[in-house]
């Protein structure tokens, strides 16, 4: 796979998506139970998906950090939304979307495909 170059040194640039959302504490288990299925669905059916980490900030606030090969891959994923039962199951316990942002990774260690595990 060839990644776009966007840094002055010519290194590949990964697009990082940061989505902050609120899940009622009583539904956190449901969110976590659905996570593996959502990640597997993305890995199988969302071109350009490189990986994701889920961060719990407090009892109800979460951030999903998702890495994409190209901004166009992220845009297509957003267009598709919850297009499979596994993705819909992960989205179901989310009560409120607080923020959705994205941008190029600038950490050289973060944007090398080998760093994605």
PDB file of C-alpha atoms in Angstrom:
ATOM      1  CA  UNK A   1       0.000   0.000   0.000  1.00  0.00           C
ATOM      2  CA  UNK A   2       1.302   3.448  -0.866  1.00  0.00           C
ATOM      3  CA  UNK A   3       0.511   6.215   1.583  1.00  0.00           C
ATOM      4  CA  UNK A   4       0.380   9.868   0.559  1.00  0.00           C
ATOM      5  CA  UNK A   5       3.308  12.068   1.444  1.00  0.00           C
ATOM      6  CA  UNK A   6       2.422  15.260   3.189  1.00  0.00           C
ATOM      7  CA  UNK A   7       5.370  16.037   5.426  1.00  0.00           C
ATOM      8  CA  UNK A   8       8.338  18.138   4.325  1.00  0.00           C
ATOM      9  CA  UNK A   9      10.656  15.131   4.724  1.00  0.00           C
ATOM     10  CA  UNK A  10       8.517  13.137   2.265  1.00  0.00           C
ATOM     11  CA  UNK A  11       7.378  10.598   4.841  1.00  0.00           C
ATOM     12  CA  UNK A  12       3.884   9.144   4.572  1.00  0.00           C
ATOM     13  CA  UNK A  13       1.133  10.953   6.455  1.00  0.00           C
ATOM     14  CA  UNK A  14      -1.561   9.030   8.273  1.00  0.00           C
ATOM     15  CA  UNK A  15      -4.913  10.730   8.896  1.00  0.00           C
ATOM     16  CA  UNK A  16      -5.952  10.587  12.543  1.00  0.00           C
ATOM     17  CA  UNK A  17      -9.622  10.803  13.467  1.00  0.00           C
ATOM     18  CA  UNK A  18     -10.541  11.879  17.015  1.00  0.00           C
ATOM     19  CA  UNK A  19     -14.143  11.338  18.039  1.00  0.00           C
ATOM     20  CA  UNK A  20     -15.244  12.338  21.537  1.00  0.00           C
ATOM     21  CA  UNK A  21     -18.593  11.014  22.727  1.00  0.00           C
ATOM     22  CA  UNK A  22     -20.675  10.359  25.813  1.00  0.00           C
ATOM     23  CA  UNK A  23     -21.933   6.937  26.880  1.00  0.00           C
ATOM     24  CA  UNK A  24     -24.024   6.562  30.046  1.00  0.00           C
ATOM     25  CA  UNK A  25     -21.934   4.701  32.633  1.00  0.00           C
ATOM     26  CA  UNK A  26     -24.585   1.963  32.789  1.00  0.00           C
ATOM     27  CA  UNK A  27     -24.014   1.219  29.062  1.00  0.00           C
ATOM     28  CA  UNK A  28     -20.194   1.172  29.082  1.00  0.00           C
ATOM     29  CA  UNK A  29     -20.165  -2.631  29.136  1.00  0.00           C
ATOM     30  CA  UNK A  30     -22.321  -2.715  26.012  1.00  0.00           C
ATOM     31  CA  UNK A  31     -19.912  -0.349  24.237  1.00  0.00           C
ATOM     32  CA  UNK A  32     -16.893  -2.438  25.224  1.00  0.00           C
ATOM     33  CA  UNK A  33     -18.577  -5.706  24.272  1.00  0.00           C
ATOM     34  CA  UNK A  34     -19.266  -4.349  20.771  1.00  0.00           C
ATOM     35  CA  UNK A  35     -15.780  -2.908  20.237  1.00  0.00           C
ATOM     36  CA  UNK A  36     -14.013  -5.982  18.830  1.00  0.00           C
ATOM     37  CA  UNK A  37     -16.787  -6.555  16.293  1.00  0.00           C
ATOM     38  CA  UNK A  38     -16.687  -2.941  15.134  1.00  0.00           C
ATOM     39  CA  UNK A  39     -12.901  -2.987  14.716  1.00  0.00           C
ATOM     40  CA  UNK A  40     -13.100  -6.297  12.823  1.00  0.00           C
ATOM     41  CA  UNK A  41     -15.795  -4.865  10.524  1.00  0.00           C
ATOM     42  CA  UNK A  42     -13.671  -1.794   9.834  1.00  0.00           C
ATOM     43  CA  UNK A  43     -10.567  -3.915   9.179  1.00  0.00           C
ATOM     44  CA  UNK A  44     -12.491  -6.101   6.730  1.00  0.00           C
ATOM     45  CA  UNK A  45     -14.804  -3.627   4.993  1.00  0.00           C
ATOM     46  CA  UNK A  46     -13.314  -0.128   5.319  1.00  0.00           C
ATOM     47  CA  UNK A  47     -10.414   0.438   2.931  1.00  0.00           C
ATOM     48  CA  UNK A  48      -7.625   2.487   4.456  1.00  0.00           C
ATOM     49  CA  UNK A  49      -8.452   1.589   8.067  1.00  0.00           C
ATOM     50  CA  UNK A  50      -5.143   1.167   9.905  1.00  0.00           C
ATOM     51  CA  UNK A  51      -6.187   0.750  13.530  1.00  0.00           C
ATOM     52  CA  UNK A  52      -7.927   2.308  16.504  1.00  0.00           C
ATOM     53  CA  UNK A  53      -7.639   2.931  20.218  1.00  0.00           C
ATOM     54  CA  UNK A  54     -10.528   3.637  22.553  1.00  0.00           C
ATOM     55  CA  UNK A  55      -9.794   5.960  25.478  1.00  0.00           C
ATOM     56  CA  UNK A  56     -12.039   6.381  28.519  1.00  0.00           C
ATOM     57  CA  UNK A  57     -11.636   9.893  29.941  1.00  0.00           C
ATOM     58  CA  UNK A  58     -14.142   9.599  32.796  1.00  0.00           C
ATOM     59  CA  UNK A  59     -17.244   7.580  33.689  1.00  0.00           C
ATOM     60  CA  UNK A  60     -19.148   8.762  30.613  1.00  0.00           C
ATOM     61  CA  UNK A  61     -16.683  10.441  28.232  1.00  0.00           C
ATOM     62  CA  UNK A  62     -14.734   8.499  25.618  1.00  0.00           C
ATOM     63  CA  UNK A  63     -12.407   9.300  22.716  1.00  0.00           C
ATOM     64  CA  UNK A  64     -11.984   6.995  19.749  1.00  0.00           C
ATOM     65  CA  UNK A  65      -8.622   7.508  18.018  1.00  0.00           C
ATOM     66  CA  UNK A  66      -8.719   5.979  14.539  1.00  0.00           C
ATOM     67  CA  UNK A  67      -5.923   5.947  11.966  1.00  0.00           C
ATOM     68  CA  UNK A  68      -6.633   6.046   8.225  1.00  0.00           C
ATOM     69  CA  UNK A  69      -4.264   5.746   5.275  1.00  0.00           C
ATOM     70  CA  UNK A  70      -5.802   8.759   3.509  1.00  0.00           C
ATOM     71  CA  UNK A  71      -8.302  11.516   4.283  1.00  0.00           C
ATOM     72  CA  UNK A  72     -10.513  10.087   1.521  1.00  0.00           C
ATOM     73  CA  UNK A  73     -10.728   6.771   3.397  1.00  0.00           C
ATOM     74  CA  UNK A  74     -11.985   8.579   6.493  1.00  0.00           C
ATOM     75  CA  UNK A  75     -14.505  10.536   4.417  1.00  0.00           C
ATOM     76  CA  UNK A  76     -15.843   7.331   2.855  1.00  0.00           C
ATOM     77  CA  UNK A  77     -16.113   5.675   6.269  1.00  0.00           C
ATOM     78  CA  UNK A  78     -18.084   8.632   7.618  1.00  0.00           C
ATOM     79  CA  UNK A  79     -20.368   8.471   4.580  1.00  0.00           C
ATOM     80  CA  UNK A  80     -21.063   4.798   5.255  1.00  0.00           C
ATOM     81  CA  UNK A  81     -21.889   5.321   8.946  1.00  0.00           C
ATOM     82  CA  UNK A  82     -23.334   2.326  10.785  1.00  0.00           C
ATOM     83  CA  UNK A  83     -23.728   0.180   7.677  1.00  0.00           C
ATOM     84  CA  UNK A  84     -23.288  -3.184   9.399  1.00  0.00           C
ATOM     85  CA  UNK A  85     -24.740  -4.801  12.525  1.00  0.00           C
ATOM     86  CA  UNK A  86     -21.301  -4.797  14.205  1.00  0.00           C
ATOM     87  CA  UNK A  87     -20.800  -1.070  13.654  1.00  0.00           C
ATOM     88  CA  UNK A  88     -24.388  -0.298  14.665  1.00  0.00           C
ATOM     89  CA  UNK A  89     -23.922  -2.282  17.897  1.00  0.00           C
ATOM     90  CA  UNK A  90     -20.921  -0.130  18.820  1.00  0.00           C
ATOM     91  CA  UNK A  91     -22.747   3.108  18.009  1.00  0.00           C
ATOM     92  CA  UNK A  92     -25.948   2.092  19.879  1.00  0.00           C
ATOM     93  CA  UNK A  93     -24.856   2.989  23.441  1.00  0.00           C
ATOM     94  CA  UNK A  94     -23.517   6.400  22.393  1.00  0.00           C
ATOM     95  CA  UNK A  95     -25.831   9.024  23.844  1.00  0.00           C
ATOM     96  CA  UNK A  96     -24.138  12.123  22.470  1.00  0.00           C
ATOM     97  CA  UNK A  97     -21.454  13.032  19.970  1.00  0.00           C
ATOM     98  CA  UNK A  98     -19.307  15.733  21.595  1.00  0.00           C
ATOM     99  CA  UNK A  99     -16.690  16.369  18.882  1.00  0.00           C
ATOM    100  CA  UNK A 100     -15.351  14.857  15.667  1.00  0.00           C
ATOM    101  CA  UNK A 101     -12.041  16.089  14.301  1.00  0.00           C
ATOM    102  CA  UNK A 102      -9.301  14.791  12.067  1.00  0.00           C
ATOM    103  CA  UNK A 103      -5.912  15.779  10.792  1.00  0.00           C
ATOM    104  CA  UNK A 104      -2.550  14.481   9.618  1.00  0.00           C
ATOM    105  CA  UNK A 105      -0.264  12.772  12.098  1.00  0.00           C
ATOM    106  CA  UNK A 106       2.945  14.713  12.630  1.00  0.00           C
ATOM    107  CA  UNK A 107       4.784  12.248  14.879  1.00  0.00           C
ATOM    108  CA  UNK A 108       7.166  10.287  12.630  1.00  0.00           C
ATOM    109  CA  UNK A 109       6.699   7.165  14.753  1.00  0.00           C
ATOM    110  CA  UNK A 110       2.934   7.377  14.519  1.00  0.00           C
ATOM    111  CA  UNK A 111       2.541   7.565  10.766  1.00  0.00           C
ATOM    112  CA  UNK A 112       4.651   4.642   9.653  1.00  0.00           C
ATOM    113  CA  UNK A 113       2.422   1.676   8.716  1.00  0.00           C
ATOM    114  CA  UNK A 114       4.777  -0.638  10.624  1.00  0.00           C
ATOM    115  CA  UNK A 115       3.877   1.233  13.826  1.00  0.00           C
ATOM    116  CA  UNK A 116       0.262   0.149  13.460  1.00  0.00           C
ATOM    117  CA  UNK A 117      -0.332  -3.075  15.263  1.00  0.00           C
TER     118      UNK A 117
END
